[in-house]
Short mmCIF file of C-alpha atoms in Angstrom, two decimals:
data_model
loop_
_atom_site.label_atom_id
_atom_site.label_comp_id
_atom_site.label_asym_id
_atom_site.label_seq_id
_atom_site.Cartn_x
_atom_site.Cartn_y
_atom_site.Cartn_z
CA MET A 297 -21.68 -13.37 -0.79
CA SER A 298 -22.54 -16.84 0.35
CA ASP A 299 -20.52 -19.78 -0.90
CA SER A 300 -23.52 -20.95 -2.91
CA SER A 301 -23.61 -17.58 -4.70
CA GLU A 302 -19.88 -17.68 -5.28
CA ASP A 303 -20.31 -20.90 -7.21
CA GLU A 304 -22.38 -19.09 -9.82
CA LEU A 305 -19.65 -17.78 -12.08
CA ASN A 306 -22.02 -16.13 -14.53
CA CYS A 307 -23.51 -13.69 -12.04
CA GLY A 308 -26.33 -15.90 -10.96
CA ASP A 309 -27.81 -16.88 -14.33
CA ASP A 310 -29.54 -20.11 -13.35
CA HIS A 311 -29.02 -21.72 -16.74
CA GLU A 312 -25.26 -21.09 -16.78
CA LYS A 313 -23.99 -22.25 -13.40
CA THR A 314 -20.56 -23.79 -13.39
CA SER A 315 -18.37 -25.12 -10.62
CA TRP A 316 -15.84 -22.69 -9.26
CA ILE A 317 -12.25 -23.62 -10.05
CA LEU A 318 -9.59 -21.93 -7.98
CA PHE A 319 -7.21 -19.83 -10.05
CA LYS A 320 -4.24 -21.66 -8.62
CA ASP A 321 -5.65 -24.82 -10.24
CA ARG A 322 -6.18 -23.27 -13.67
CA ASP A 323 -3.50 -24.04 -16.26
CA GLU A 324 -3.81 -20.64 -17.92
CA TRP A 325 -2.74 -18.95 -14.67
CA SER A 326 0.27 -21.19 -13.95
CA ASP A 327 2.70 -18.46 -15.05
CA VAL A 328 1.45 -15.98 -12.41
CA THR A 329 2.65 -15.97 -8.81
CA PRO A 330 -0.23 -14.92 -6.55
CA LEU A 331 0.38 -11.94 -4.27
CA PRO A 332 -1.08 -12.44 -0.78
CA GLN A 333 -2.69 -9.58 1.11
CA ASP A 334 -0.30 -7.91 3.55
CA ASP A 335 -2.05 -7.32 6.86
CA GLY A 336 1.21 -6.64 8.68
CA PRO A 337 3.03 -8.86 11.19
CA HIS A 338 0.41 -8.60 13.93
CA PRO A 339 -3.11 -8.02 12.50
CA VAL A 340 -5.54 -7.10 15.26
CA VAL A 341 -8.66 -8.60 13.74
CA SER A 342 -8.00 -10.89 10.81
CA ILE A 343 -10.88 -11.31 8.37
CA ALA A 344 -11.76 -14.93 7.72
CA TYR A 345 -11.76 -14.78 3.93
CA SER A 346 -13.09 -17.82 2.10
CA GLU A 347 -10.58 -19.82 0.08
CA LYS A 348 -12.23 -18.65 -3.15
CA PHE A 349 -11.99 -15.01 -2.14
CA LYS A 350 -8.37 -15.21 -1.01
CA ASP A 351 -7.35 -17.11 -4.15
CA ALA A 352 -9.02 -14.71 -6.59
CA TYR A 353 -7.76 -11.56 -4.90
CA ASP A 354 -4.22 -12.91 -4.56
CA TYR A 355 -4.15 -13.31 -8.34
CA PHE A 356 -5.80 -9.93 -8.85
CA ARG A 357 -3.11 -8.20 -6.79
CA ALA A 358 -0.50 -9.96 -8.91
CA ILE A 359 -1.88 -8.74 -12.25
CA LEU A 360 -2.51 -5.28 -10.81
CA LYS A 361 1.16 -5.09 -9.82
CA SER A 362 2.35 -6.32 -13.21
CA GLY A 363 -0.12 -4.11 -15.09
CA GLU A 364 -1.40 -6.97 -17.20
CA LYS A 365 -4.38 -6.07 -19.36
CA SER A 366 -5.65 -9.16 -21.13
CA GLU A 367 -8.75 -11.26 -21.67
CA ARG A 368 -7.88 -13.44 -18.70
CA ALA A 369 -7.31 -10.36 -16.55
CA LEU A 370 -10.75 -9.09 -17.57
CA ALA A 371 -12.30 -12.43 -16.62
CA LEU A 372 -10.46 -12.27 -13.30
CA THR A 373 -11.98 -8.87 -12.52
CA GLU A 374 -15.42 -10.35 -13.16
CA ALA A 375 -14.74 -13.11 -10.66
CA CYS A 376 -13.41 -10.64 -8.10
CA ILE A 377 -16.39 -8.32 -8.57
CA TRP A 378 -18.78 -11.21 -8.09
CA LEU A 379 -17.01 -12.02 -4.81
CA ASN A 380 -17.01 -8.36 -3.70
CA PRO A 381 -19.07 -5.96 -5.86
CA ALA A 382 -18.09 -2.97 -3.71
CA ASN A 383 -14.35 -3.09 -4.46
CA TYR A 384 -13.54 0.18 -6.23
CA THR A 385 -10.03 -0.88 -7.30
CA VAL A 386 -11.30 -3.90 -9.21
CA TRP A 387 -13.94 -1.86 -11.03
CA GLN A 388 -11.39 0.82 -11.94
CA TYR A 389 -8.91 -1.74 -13.24
CA ARG A 390 -11.68 -3.40 -15.23
CA ARG A 391 -12.33 -0.07 -16.95
CA GLU A 392 -8.64 0.26 -17.76
CA ILE A 393 -8.67 -3.21 -19.31
CA LEU A 394 -11.80 -2.43 -21.33
CA LYS A 395 -10.07 0.58 -22.83
CA ALA A 396 -6.81 -1.24 -23.47
CA LEU A 397 -8.57 -4.09 -25.26
CA THR A 398 -11.08 -1.77 -27.01
CA LYS A 399 -13.89 -4.05 -25.88
CA ASN A 400 -17.48 -3.77 -27.08
CA LEU A 401 -18.97 -1.38 -24.52
CA TYR A 402 -22.54 -2.36 -25.35
CA GLU A 403 -21.65 -5.84 -24.12
CA GLU A 404 -20.32 -4.21 -20.96
CA LEU A 405 -23.68 -2.50 -20.48
CA LYS A 406 -25.32 -5.93 -20.62
CA TYR A 407 -22.86 -7.06 -17.96
CA THR A 408 -23.91 -4.16 -15.70
CA ASP A 409 -27.55 -5.14 -16.33
CA ARG A 410 -26.83 -8.50 -14.70
CA MET A 411 -24.74 -7.05 -11.89
CA ILE A 412 -27.32 -4.41 -10.98
CA LYS A 413 -29.99 -7.10 -10.96
CA TYR A 414 -28.17 -8.70 -8.02
CA ASN A 415 -26.59 -5.56 -6.52
CA SER A 416 -29.15 -2.82 -7.12
CA LYS A 417 -28.03 -0.79 -4.10
CA ASN A 418 -24.30 -0.98 -4.78
CA TYR A 419 -22.73 2.36 -5.65
CA GLN A 420 -19.77 0.95 -7.61
CA VAL A 421 -21.82 -0.94 -10.18
CA TRP A 422 -23.99 2.13 -10.86
CA HIS A 423 -20.89 4.29 -11.18
CA HIS A 424 -19.41 1.79 -13.62
CA ARG A 425 -22.56 1.94 -15.74
CA LYS A 426 -22.43 5.74 -15.71
CA VAL A 427 -18.84 5.71 -16.98
CA ILE A 428 -19.70 3.26 -19.77
CA VAL A 429 -22.66 5.40 -20.89
CA GLU A 430 -20.38 8.46 -20.85
CA TRP A 431 -17.86 6.66 -23.02
CA LEU A 432 -20.56 5.57 -25.44
CA GLN A 433 -22.39 8.91 -25.37
CA ASP A 434 -25.50 6.84 -25.88
CA PRO A 435 -28.23 6.91 -23.18
CA GLY A 436 -30.72 5.06 -25.37
CA GLU A 437 -31.33 2.22 -22.93
CA GLU A 438 -31.03 4.10 -19.66
CA LEU A 439 -34.54 5.28 -18.85
CA ALA A 440 -36.13 1.95 -19.79
CA PHE A 441 -33.49 0.03 -17.85
CA ILE A 442 -33.96 2.18 -14.74
CA GLU A 443 -37.72 1.67 -14.94
CA THR A 444 -37.17 -2.08 -14.58
CA ILE A 445 -35.23 -1.43 -11.37
CA LEU A 446 -37.80 1.02 -10.02
CA CYS A 447 -40.58 -1.48 -10.72
CA LYS A 448 -38.99 -3.68 -8.05
CA ASP A 449 -37.91 -0.86 -5.73
CA ALA A 450 -39.57 2.46 -6.48
CA LYS A 451 -37.38 4.30 -3.98
CA ASN A 452 -33.94 2.97 -4.97
CA TYR A 453 -31.66 5.96 -4.38
CA HIS A 454 -28.94 4.83 -6.82
CA ALA A 455 -31.47 4.25 -9.60
CA TRP A 456 -32.98 7.71 -9.11
CA GLN A 457 -29.56 9.32 -8.97
CA HIS A 458 -28.56 7.61 -12.21
CA ARG A 459 -31.87 8.59 -13.81
CA GLN A 460 -31.39 12.24 -12.92
CA TRP A 461 -27.84 12.18 -14.24
CA SER A 462 -28.99 10.57 -17.51
CA ILE A 463 -31.85 13.03 -17.99
CA GLN A 464 -29.78 16.10 -17.18
CA THR A 465 -26.70 15.04 -19.16
CA PHE A 466 -28.56 14.01 -22.32
CA ASN A 467 -31.62 16.29 -22.05
CA LEU A 468 -34.18 13.49 -21.72
CA TYR A 469 -36.92 15.51 -19.99
CA ASP A 470 -39.64 15.10 -22.61
CA LYS A 471 -41.84 12.41 -21.06
CA GLU A 472 -40.51 12.42 -17.51
CA LEU A 473 -43.40 14.33 -15.93
CA GLU A 474 -45.86 11.76 -17.30
CA TYR A 475 -43.75 8.92 -15.91
CA VAL A 476 -43.44 10.57 -12.50
CA GLU A 477 -47.16 11.30 -12.35
CA GLN A 478 -47.82 7.64 -13.05
CA LEU A 479 -45.61 6.67 -10.10
CA ILE A 480 -47.33 9.17 -7.80
CA ASN A 481 -50.74 7.88 -8.87
CA GLU A 482 -49.59 4.36 -8.02
CA ASP A 483 -48.19 5.41 -4.63
CA VAL A 484 -48.92 8.93 -3.44
CA HIS A 485 -46.38 8.44 -0.63
CA ASN A 486 -43.48 7.84 -3.03
CA ASN A 487 -41.20 10.66 -1.91
CA SER A 488 -38.66 9.79 -4.61
CA ALA A 489 -41.25 10.41 -7.31
CA TRP A 490 -42.26 13.73 -5.73
CA ASN A 491 -38.59 14.72 -5.63
CA GLN A 492 -38.23 13.76 -9.30
CA ARG A 493 -41.23 15.90 -10.21
CA TYR A 494 -39.59 18.89 -8.52
CA PHE A 495 -36.31 18.06 -10.30
CA VAL A 496 -38.02 18.12 -13.70
CA ILE A 497 -39.97 21.32 -13.00
CA SER A 498 -36.81 23.03 -11.71
CA ASN A 499 -34.84 22.14 -14.82
CA THR A 500 -37.47 22.82 -17.46
CA THR A 501 -39.27 25.96 -16.25
CA LYS A 502 -38.51 29.29 -14.61
CA PHE A 503 -41.39 28.78 -12.15
CA GLU A 504 -43.68 31.12 -14.02
CA GLN A 505 -46.95 31.83 -12.20
CA ASP A 506 -48.96 29.43 -14.36
CA VAL A 507 -46.51 26.64 -13.51
CA ILE A 508 -46.73 27.46 -9.79
CA ASP A 509 -50.54 27.51 -9.92
CA ARG A 510 -50.63 24.20 -11.77
CA GLU A 511 -48.27 22.50 -9.31
CA VAL A 512 -50.08 23.92 -6.28
CA ASP A 513 -53.34 22.48 -7.62
CA PHE A 514 -51.62 19.15 -8.29
CA ALA A 515 -50.24 18.97 -4.73
CA LEU A 516 -53.53 19.99 -3.12
CA LYS A 517 -55.42 17.30 -5.04
CA LYS A 518 -52.99 14.67 -3.79
CA ILE A 519 -53.21 16.04 -0.24
CA GLU A 520 -56.98 15.66 -0.45
CA LEU A 521 -56.48 11.96 -1.21
CA GLU A 522 -54.19 11.45 1.79
CA LYS A 523 -54.16 14.38 4.18
CA GLY A 524 -51.27 13.06 6.26
CA ASN A 525 -48.96 12.58 3.28
CA GLU A 526 -45.75 14.43 4.19
CA SER A 527 -44.36 14.12 0.65
CA ALA A 528 -47.18 16.14 -0.90
CA TRP A 529 -47.04 18.80 1.83
CA ASN A 530 -43.28 19.18 1.41
CA TYR A 531 -43.71 19.45 -2.36
CA LEU A 532 -46.36 22.14 -1.89
CA ARG A 533 -44.03 24.15 0.34
CA GLY A 534 -41.16 23.74 -2.12
CA ILE A 535 -43.26 25.09 -4.98
CA LEU A 536 -44.51 28.04 -2.92
CA LEU A 537 -40.93 29.09 -2.21
CA HIS A 538 -40.94 30.31 -5.82
CA ASP A 539 -44.22 32.21 -5.47
CA SER A 540 -43.67 35.96 -5.07
CA LYS A 541 -46.85 36.10 -2.95
CA GLY A 542 -45.37 33.59 -0.53
CA LEU A 543 -47.21 30.95 1.46
CA GLY A 544 -49.25 33.34 3.58
CA ASN A 545 -50.86 35.14 0.65
CA ASN A 546 -51.73 32.19 -1.58
CA GLU A 547 -55.51 32.25 -1.29
CA ARG A 548 -55.95 28.78 -2.81
CA VAL A 549 -53.72 27.20 -0.17
CA ARG A 550 -55.15 29.28 2.69
CA HIS A 551 -58.76 28.44 1.81
CA LYS A 552 -57.92 24.76 1.42
CA CYS A 553 -56.22 24.67 4.83
CA GLU A 554 -59.17 26.45 6.47
CA GLU A 555 -61.60 24.05 4.81
CA MET A 556 -59.66 20.98 5.98
CA TYR A 557 -59.39 22.33 9.51
CA LYS A 558 -63.12 23.09 9.71
CA LYS A 559 -63.84 19.55 8.57
CA GLY A 560 -61.88 18.20 11.54
CA CYS A 561 -58.54 17.40 9.92
CA ARG A 562 -55.71 17.69 12.46
CA THR A 563 -52.66 16.23 10.75
CA ASN A 564 -49.44 17.79 11.97
CA HIS A 565 -48.59 18.86 8.41
CA LEU A 566 -51.81 20.84 8.08
CA LEU A 567 -51.39 22.52 11.48
CA ALA A 568 -47.75 23.37 10.74
CA CYS A 569 -48.81 24.91 7.43
CA ILE A 570 -51.47 27.04 9.12
CA ILE A 571 -48.90 28.21 11.68
CA ASP A 572 -46.58 29.30 8.87
CA ILE A 573 -49.42 31.06 7.08
CA CYS A 574 -50.34 32.94 10.26
CA GLN A 575 -46.74 33.96 10.92
CA GLU A 576 -46.25 35.12 7.35
CA LYS A 577 -49.47 37.12 7.30
CA CYS A 578 -48.70 38.93 10.57
CA PRO A 579 -47.99 42.61 9.96
CA SER A 580 -45.37 44.14 12.19
CA ASP A 581 -47.42 47.04 13.56
CA GLY A 582 -49.09 45.08 16.37
CA ASP A 583 -52.68 45.71 15.27
CA SER A 584 -55.62 43.44 16.09
CA THR A 585 -55.13 41.35 12.94
CA SER A 586 -51.53 40.65 13.89
CA LEU A 587 -52.47 39.68 17.44
CA PHE A 588 -55.22 37.38 16.16
CA GLN A 589 -52.89 35.60 13.72
CA ILE A 590 -50.15 35.18 16.33
CA ASN A 591 -52.64 33.83 18.87
CA ILE A 592 -53.92 31.22 16.38
CA ALA A 593 -50.36 30.08 15.67
CA TYR A 594 -49.59 29.97 19.40
CA GLU A 595 -52.62 27.78 20.16
CA LEU A 596 -51.81 25.42 17.29
CA CYS A 597 -48.24 25.04 18.56
CA ASN A 598 -49.65 23.94 21.91
CA ASP A 599 -51.99 21.49 20.17
CA LEU A 600 -49.09 19.98 18.24
CA SER A 601 -46.87 19.77 21.31
CA LYS A 602 -49.47 18.13 23.53
CA GLN A 603 -51.54 16.03 21.13
CA TYR A 604 -50.79 15.86 17.41
CA ASP A 605 -46.98 15.83 17.13
CA THR A 606 -45.74 14.93 20.59
CA ILE A 607 -42.51 13.38 19.32
CA ARG A 608 -41.38 16.96 18.46
CA TRP A 609 -42.89 18.65 21.48
CA ARG A 610 -39.68 20.49 22.29
CA TYR A 611 -39.66 22.11 18.86
CA TRP A 612 -43.28 23.22 19.08
CA ASP A 613 -42.80 24.51 22.63
CA TYR A 614 -39.88 26.57 21.37
CA ILE A 615 -41.94 28.03 18.49
CA ALA A 616 -44.76 28.74 20.97
CA SER A 617 -42.34 30.55 23.28
CA GLN A 618 -41.14 32.75 20.42
CA LEU A 619 -44.74 33.53 19.50
CA ALA A 620 -45.54 34.34 23.12
CA ILE A 621 -42.72 36.88 23.18
CA LYS A 622 -44.00 38.44 19.97
CA LEU A 623 -47.56 38.41 21.33
CA LYS A 624 -46.45 40.20 24.48
CA THR A 625 -44.38 42.73 22.55
CA ASP A 626 -47.16 43.53 20.08
CA SER A 627 -49.75 43.81 22.87
CA SER A 628 -47.65 46.42 24.66
CA ASN A 629 -47.22 48.58 21.54
#
């Protein structure tokens, strides 16, 4: 935190800025002896804490040692959190104070609203919100609140993690597919949204064939929009893991891949998919069909290694070498 941010005692609310008063200069804290941090007699690299930080945390250590749970102690935790939102001990002690004082937990949710606004990628504040929702057993505001965060950062890991926890814990699946589809339509590359779609499907279906067919069609339509979109290709593969026919025998996928290839598409994801299809379709008896499929996969590995996915050339050369061995073995049978 910069010093200018530290001066904003009310978590950055522009209309409520007040000057920071050191705790040692506050009359209500005159009965507490601050407890300095003990870095040992010969600290190797001393951190240059600001005066505000050192003052607040010296008083926090004092009340932590004494076990004081009061309104002023609660206010002190807020100051300490604002100075360092990642301090687990302060958050934990704040929760202990909330319980001891039987505070209004809905007000605490509003507090986390403000803190997440300024620390949206901080694990501790999200964990604190999770605990408060668990205590309340009321997720009524969670999905709408998370949407406001995702509107600013659609790939915020902590927001998605909290959303999945909320949905799974309180069975809030009803309209999630529609929401996720909206996000994918807005940004087809949003891997977090694709992951959320898989999460919902996994937890609400048994991957019946009609579900698999529907999701395969959905993925293929999005691939058609952006053929190099890794998220959609990965989703397609994930869905086909649940198909008893496998990747190699899904005619819809095979025909689509052949069509894209014939039209000149050479994205590494398409070529990798064709390689997998060829390998999966290869029978083990070494007949002409097997040799043909292996040879196609071998040539595509060389294309990827030398032209379309050169950053992973070692991987594709390795796959090609394994195919060459199989090609030689099958030819001799």
